[in-house]
Coordinates of C-alpha atoms in Angstrom, one line a residue:
M770 CA -116.0 35.1 -165.2
E771 CA -116.1 38.8 -165.7
R772 CA -118.2 40.6 -163.0
K773 CA -120.1 43.8 -163.3
H774 CA -119.7 46.4 -160.6
L775 CA -120.4 50.1 -160.0
T776 CA -118.6 52.7 -158.0
L777 CA -119.9 55.8 -156.4
S778 CA -117.2 58.4 -155.7
Y779 CA -116.7 62.0 -154.5
G780 CA -113.2 63.2 -154.0
D781 CA -111.4 60.6 -151.9
Q782 CA -114.7 59.0 -150.8
S783 CA -115.8 55.9 -152.7
I784 CA -117.8 52.7 -152.4
T785 CA -118.2 49.8 -154.7
L786 CA -121.3 47.7 -155.3
L787 CA -120.9 44.3 -156.9
G788 CA -123.2 43.1 -159.6
A789 CA -124.2 39.8 -158.0
I790 CA -124.1 38.1 -154.6
G791 CA -121.7 35.3 -154.8
E792 CA -122.2 31.7 -153.8
Q793 CA -120.2 32.2 -150.7
A794 CA -121.6 34.2 -147.8
E795 CA -120.2 37.5 -149.0
T796 CA -120.6 40.7 -147.1
G797 CA -120.8 44.2 -148.4
L798 CA -122.8 46.1 -151.0
F799 CA -124.4 44.7 -154.1
F800 CA -126.8 45.8 -156.8
S801 CA -129.6 43.7 -158.2
S802 CA -130.8 46.0 -160.9
L803 CA -129.6 49.0 -162.9
D804 CA -132.3 50.9 -164.7
G805 CA -131.8 53.9 -166.9
W806 CA -128.1 53.3 -167.7
Y807 CA -128.4 51.4 -171.0
S808 CA -131.3 53.5 -172.3
T809 CA -131.9 57.0 -173.6
P810 CA -133.6 59.5 -171.3
Q811 CA -136.8 61.2 -172.3
T812 CA -136.5 63.1 -175.6
K813 CA -136.9 66.9 -175.8
V814 CA -138.0 67.8 -179.3
D815 CA -140.0 71.0 -180.0
S816 CA -142.6 69.8 -182.5
T817 CA -146.2 70.8 -183.0
E818 CA -148.6 68.6 -184.9
Y819 CA -150.1 70.1 -188.1
E820 CA -153.8 71.1 -187.5
T821 CA -155.0 70.4 -191.1
A822 CA -152.4 67.8 -192.4
N823 CA -150.8 64.6 -191.4
G824 CA -148.1 64.4 -188.8
A825 CA -145.7 67.3 -187.9
P826 CA -142.8 69.2 -189.4
Q827 CA -139.6 67.2 -189.9
V828 CA -136.9 67.8 -187.3
T829 CA -133.1 67.8 -187.9
D830 CA -130.4 65.9 -185.9
D831 CA -129.4 68.9 -184.0
E832 CA -133.0 69.5 -182.8
V833 CA -133.1 66.1 -181.0
H834 CA -132.2 66.5 -177.3
Y835 CA -132.6 64.5 -174.2
A836 CA -133.7 65.3 -170.6
A837 CA -131.6 64.5 -167.6
R838 CA -130.7 60.9 -167.1
T839 CA -132.3 59.1 -164.1
V840 CA -130.5 55.9 -162.9
T841 CA -132.3 53.6 -160.5
I842 CA -130.2 51.0 -158.7
G843 CA -131.6 48.2 -156.6
V844 CA -129.3 47.8 -153.6
S845 CA -128.7 44.8 -151.4
V846 CA -126.6 45.0 -148.2
R847 CA -125.1 41.9 -146.5
G848 CA -123.3 42.0 -143.2
N849 CA -122.1 39.8 -140.3
D850 CA -124.2 41.8 -137.8
R851 CA -126.6 44.7 -137.6
D852 CA -123.8 47.2 -137.0
A853 CA -122.1 46.2 -140.3
V854 CA -125.4 46.4 -142.2
R855 CA -126.2 49.9 -140.8
S856 CA -122.6 51.0 -141.5
S857 CA -122.9 50.0 -145.2
I858 CA -126.2 51.9 -145.5
E859 CA -124.7 55.0 -144.0
S860 CA -121.8 54.8 -146.4
I861 CA -124.4 55.4 -149.2
L862 CA -126.1 58.1 -147.2
G863 CA -122.7 59.8 -147.0
F864 CA -123.1 60.9 -150.6
A865 CA -126.2 63.1 -149.8
Q866 CA -126.0 66.7 -150.9
K867 CA -123.0 66.0 -153.2
V868 CA -122.6 65.8 -157.0
I869 CA -121.0 62.4 -157.3
T870 CA -119.6 60.2 -160.1
V871 CA -121.1 56.9 -160.8
T872 CA -118.9 54.5 -162.8
V873 CA -120.2 51.2 -164.2
S874 CA -117.7 48.5 -165.1
D875 CA -119.4 46.0 -167.4
A876 CA -117.1 43.4 -169.0
K877 CA -114.5 45.4 -171.0
I878 CA -116.4 48.7 -171.0
E879 CA -116.3 51.2 -168.2
T880 CA -118.4 54.4 -168.4
Y881 CA -119.3 57.1 -166.0
A882 CA -121.8 59.9 -165.4
T883 CA -122.2 62.6 -162.7
G884 CA -125.3 63.4 -160.6
Y885 CA -126.9 63.7 -157.2
V886 CA -128.4 60.8 -155.2
A887 CA -131.5 59.9 -153.2
Y888 CA -131.6 56.6 -151.2
T889 CA -134.6 54.8 -149.8
S890 CA -134.2 51.8 -147.4
D891 CA -136.8 49.2 -147.5
A892 CA -138.7 48.7 -144.2
H893 CA -137.1 45.3 -143.5
M894 CA -133.6 45.4 -142.1
N895 CA -132.0 42.7 -139.9
A896 CA -128.7 41.5 -138.6
S897 CA -127.7 39.9 -141.9
G898 CA -128.9 42.3 -144.5
A899 CA -131.2 44.9 -146.0
T900 CA -132.4 46.2 -149.4
G901 CA -133.1 49.6 -150.8
S902 CA -133.3 51.8 -153.9
L903 CA -130.7 54.3 -155.0
V904 CA -131.7 57.0 -157.5
I905 CA -129.1 59.1 -159.2
V906 CA -130.2 62.1 -161.3
C907 CA -127.6 63.1 -164.0
N908 CA -128.3 66.6 -165.4
D909 CA -125.9 65.7 -168.2
P910 CA -127.5 62.7 -169.8
Q911 CA -124.3 61.5 -171.5
R912 CA -122.2 58.6 -170.4
Y913 CA -118.4 58.9 -170.9
S914 CA -115.7 56.3 -171.2
T915 CA -113.1 56.4 -168.4
Q916 CA -110.4 56.0 -171.0
Q917 CA -109.4 58.9 -173.2
S918 CA -108.3 58.8 -176.8
V919 CA -105.3 61.2 -176.8
G920 CA -103.2 62.6 -179.7
T921 CA -100.0 64.6 -179.0
I922 CA -98.6 67.0 -181.5
V923 CA -95.4 69.1 -181.5
P924 CA -94.8 72.5 -183.1
T925 CA -92.9 72.8 -186.4
S926 CA -89.2 73.4 -186.4
S927 CA -88.0 77.0 -185.9
N928 CA -86.9 77.3 -189.5
G929 CA -90.4 77.5 -191.0
G930 CA -93.9 76.3 -190.8
G931 CA -95.3 78.6 -188.1
L932 CA -98.3 81.0 -188.2
V933 CA -97.8 84.2 -190.2
F934 CA -98.2 87.4 -188.1
H935 CA -98.3 91.1 -189.1
S936 CA -94.8 92.5 -188.8
T937 CA -95.8 95.6 -187.0
T938 CA -98.8 94.8 -184.9
H939 CA -97.8 91.1 -184.3
A940 CA -101.5 90.1 -184.7
L941 CA -102.5 87.0 -186.6
M942 CA -102.9 87.6 -190.3
W943 CA -106.4 86.7 -191.6
P944 CA -107.1 84.5 -193.4
L945 CA -104.5 82.3 -191.8
S946 CA -101.2 81.7 -193.6
F947 CA -98.6 79.1 -192.8
G948 CA -95.0 78.4 -193.6
S949 CA -94.1 75.6 -196.0
G950 CA -93.2 73.2 -193.2
A951 CA -96.5 73.5 -191.3
I952 CA -97.8 70.0 -191.8
R953 CA -95.2 67.3 -191.4
T954 CA -94.4 64.1 -189.4
G955 CA -95.1 64.8 -185.7
N956 CA -97.5 67.7 -186.6
S957 CA -100.6 65.6 -186.9
C958 CA -102.6 63.1 -184.8
T959 CA -105.8 61.1 -184.9
I960 CA -108.3 60.6 -182.1
Y961 CA -111.2 58.1 -182.0
N962 CA -114.7 58.0 -180.6
N963 CA -116.2 54.5 -180.3
G964 CA -119.4 55.8 -178.6
T965 CA -122.9 56.2 -180.0
I966 CA -123.0 60.1 -180.3
P967 CA -120.4 62.7 -181.2
S968 CA -117.7 63.3 -178.6
D969 CA -116.5 66.7 -177.4
I970 CA -112.8 67.6 -177.8
T971 CA -110.4 68.9 -175.2
I972 CA -107.1 70.6 -176.1
T973 CA -104.2 71.2 -173.8
A974 CA -101.1 73.1 -174.9
S975 CA -97.9 73.9 -173.0
G976 CA -94.3 74.8 -173.7
N977 CA -93.0 77.9 -175.3
M978 CA -95.2 79.0 -178.2
P979 CA -95.1 82.8 -178.0
E980 CA -97.4 83.3 -181.0
G981 CA -100.0 80.8 -180.1
F982 CA -101.1 77.9 -182.3
A983 CA -103.7 76.7 -184.7
L984 CA -105.3 73.3 -185.2
T985 CA -106.9 72.2 -188.5
N986 CA -109.2 69.3 -189.0
L987 CA -107.6 67.6 -192.0
A988 CA -111.0 66.2 -193.3
T989 CA -113.2 69.3 -192.9
G990 CA -110.8 72.2 -192.8
E991 CA -112.4 73.4 -189.6
Q992 CA -109.9 75.5 -187.5
L993 CA -109.2 76.5 -184.0
V994 CA -106.9 79.4 -183.5
Y995 CA -105.5 80.4 -180.1
G996 CA -103.5 83.6 -180.4
G997 CA -102.3 84.0 -176.8
M998 CA -98.8 83.1 -175.6
V999 CA -98.4 79.5 -174.6
T1000 CA -96.0 78.8 -171.7
Y1001 CA -95.3 75.9 -169.5
Q1002 CA -98.4 76.7 -167.5
P1003 CA -100.9 74.7 -169.6
V1004 CA -103.8 76.3 -171.4
T1005 CA -106.9 74.1 -171.7
L1006 CA -109.6 74.6 -174.3
D1007 CA -112.9 72.9 -174.0
V1008 CA -114.7 72.7 -177.4
F1009 CA -118.1 72.0 -175.7
D1010 CA -117.9 75.3 -173.7
G1011 CA -116.0 77.3 -176.3
A1012 CA -113.7 78.6 -173.5
A1013 CA -110.0 78.6 -172.7
F1014 CA -108.4 78.6 -169.2
I1015 CA -105.0 78.9 -167.6
A1016 CA -104.8 77.9 -164.0
G1017 CA -108.6 78.5 -163.7
V1018 CA -108.4 82.0 -165.3
D1019 CA -110.6 82.6 -168.3
V1020 CA -108.4 83.5 -171.3
S1021 CA -111.1 82.9 -174.0
R1022 CA -110.3 86.4 -175.4
S1023 CA -107.2 84.9 -177.0
I1024 CA -109.3 82.6 -179.2
G1025 CA -109.3 84.0 -182.7
S1026 CA -111.3 81.3 -184.5
W1027 CA -113.4 78.4 -183.3
D1028 CA -114.9 76.2 -186.0
F1029 CA -114.5 72.8 -184.4
S1030 CA -117.2 70.3 -183.9
G1031 CA -117.0 67.0 -182.1
V1032 CA -115.6 63.6 -183.1
P1033 CA -118.4 61.7 -184.8
A1034 CA -119.9 58.5 -183.3
K1035 CA -118.0 55.4 -184.3
G1036 CA -115.5 57.6 -186.1
S1037 CA -112.3 59.6 -185.8
C1038 CA -110.8 63.0 -186.5
S1039 CA -107.3 63.9 -187.7
F1040 CA -105.7 67.2 -186.8
S1041 CA -102.6 69.1 -187.8
L1042 CA -100.8 71.7 -185.7
Q1043 CA -99.4 75.0 -187.0
A1044 CA -97.2 76.8 -184.4
S1045 CA -93.6 78.0 -183.8
G1046 CA -91.6 77.2 -180.7
T1047 CA -91.4 74.2 -178.5
G1048 CA -93.8 72.1 -176.4
T1049 CA -96.8 69.9 -177.0
V1050 CA -100.5 70.2 -177.9
Q1051 CA -102.7 67.3 -176.7
V1052 CA -106.0 66.7 -178.4
S1053 CA -108.3 64.2 -176.6
C1054 CA -111.9 62.9 -176.4
R1055 CA -113.8 60.1 -174.7
D1056 CA -116.2 57.5 -176.1
T1057 CA -119.6 59.1 -175.5
Y1058 CA -123.0 57.5 -175.2
V1059 CA -126.6 58.6 -174.5

């Protein structure tokens, strides 16, 4: 029988709550309810009713937003004595004043969100157990799969297929031009999003690509161009933030073009890489839900 459980974690600190109290006299932490996880938060839509007509103006998909997610967990504590019960409660209280990760494992699906906690113990506590309520407020209302969909692409060979640069200034030519060998086996990948809303993309490049790289969405033609030197110190680009970092240093100034959108819900995106040199570019996303 597959069991549902959830984990609260912060750095090396973690506790797990099981989804049901077993037939045996188990001890530890359990949860009896999980509200606000499998539901959408309150909507945030800017819409004003017509004064002299029916209804209100139509809204578009990108105008539909959600408030922070509030997750309420009914907690049960069982112990061999009062000290054990109190210790379990204090393990929850140890997450106060921290932004934690809550991960819910339910059958074959495992998703997580981040937020801050508030815990209320019920008045009754004895030597064998206690109950309480744990509230987690997640400012980012999205839930993410713990598993990533990752595609790894390699640059073209050194005898063609790279980006075309100006011979004097060494700046990227615009519009982009590529050698004849730009798209070939090993120069494309596909990533998948099995979630319910579009998933953001993360790109990590490392190796020796002195002239940067460009990624092209093969279905839409959208491009991301990074014109900075890529070394074995990875550069990470987060499509959601529109920023690039190397070892925590913002290098977003090296981004020449950024047309990317996310991977659609229940869909996929295929990308090709245009670059000269050696190394790898990883493109990844997570199943995303709201």
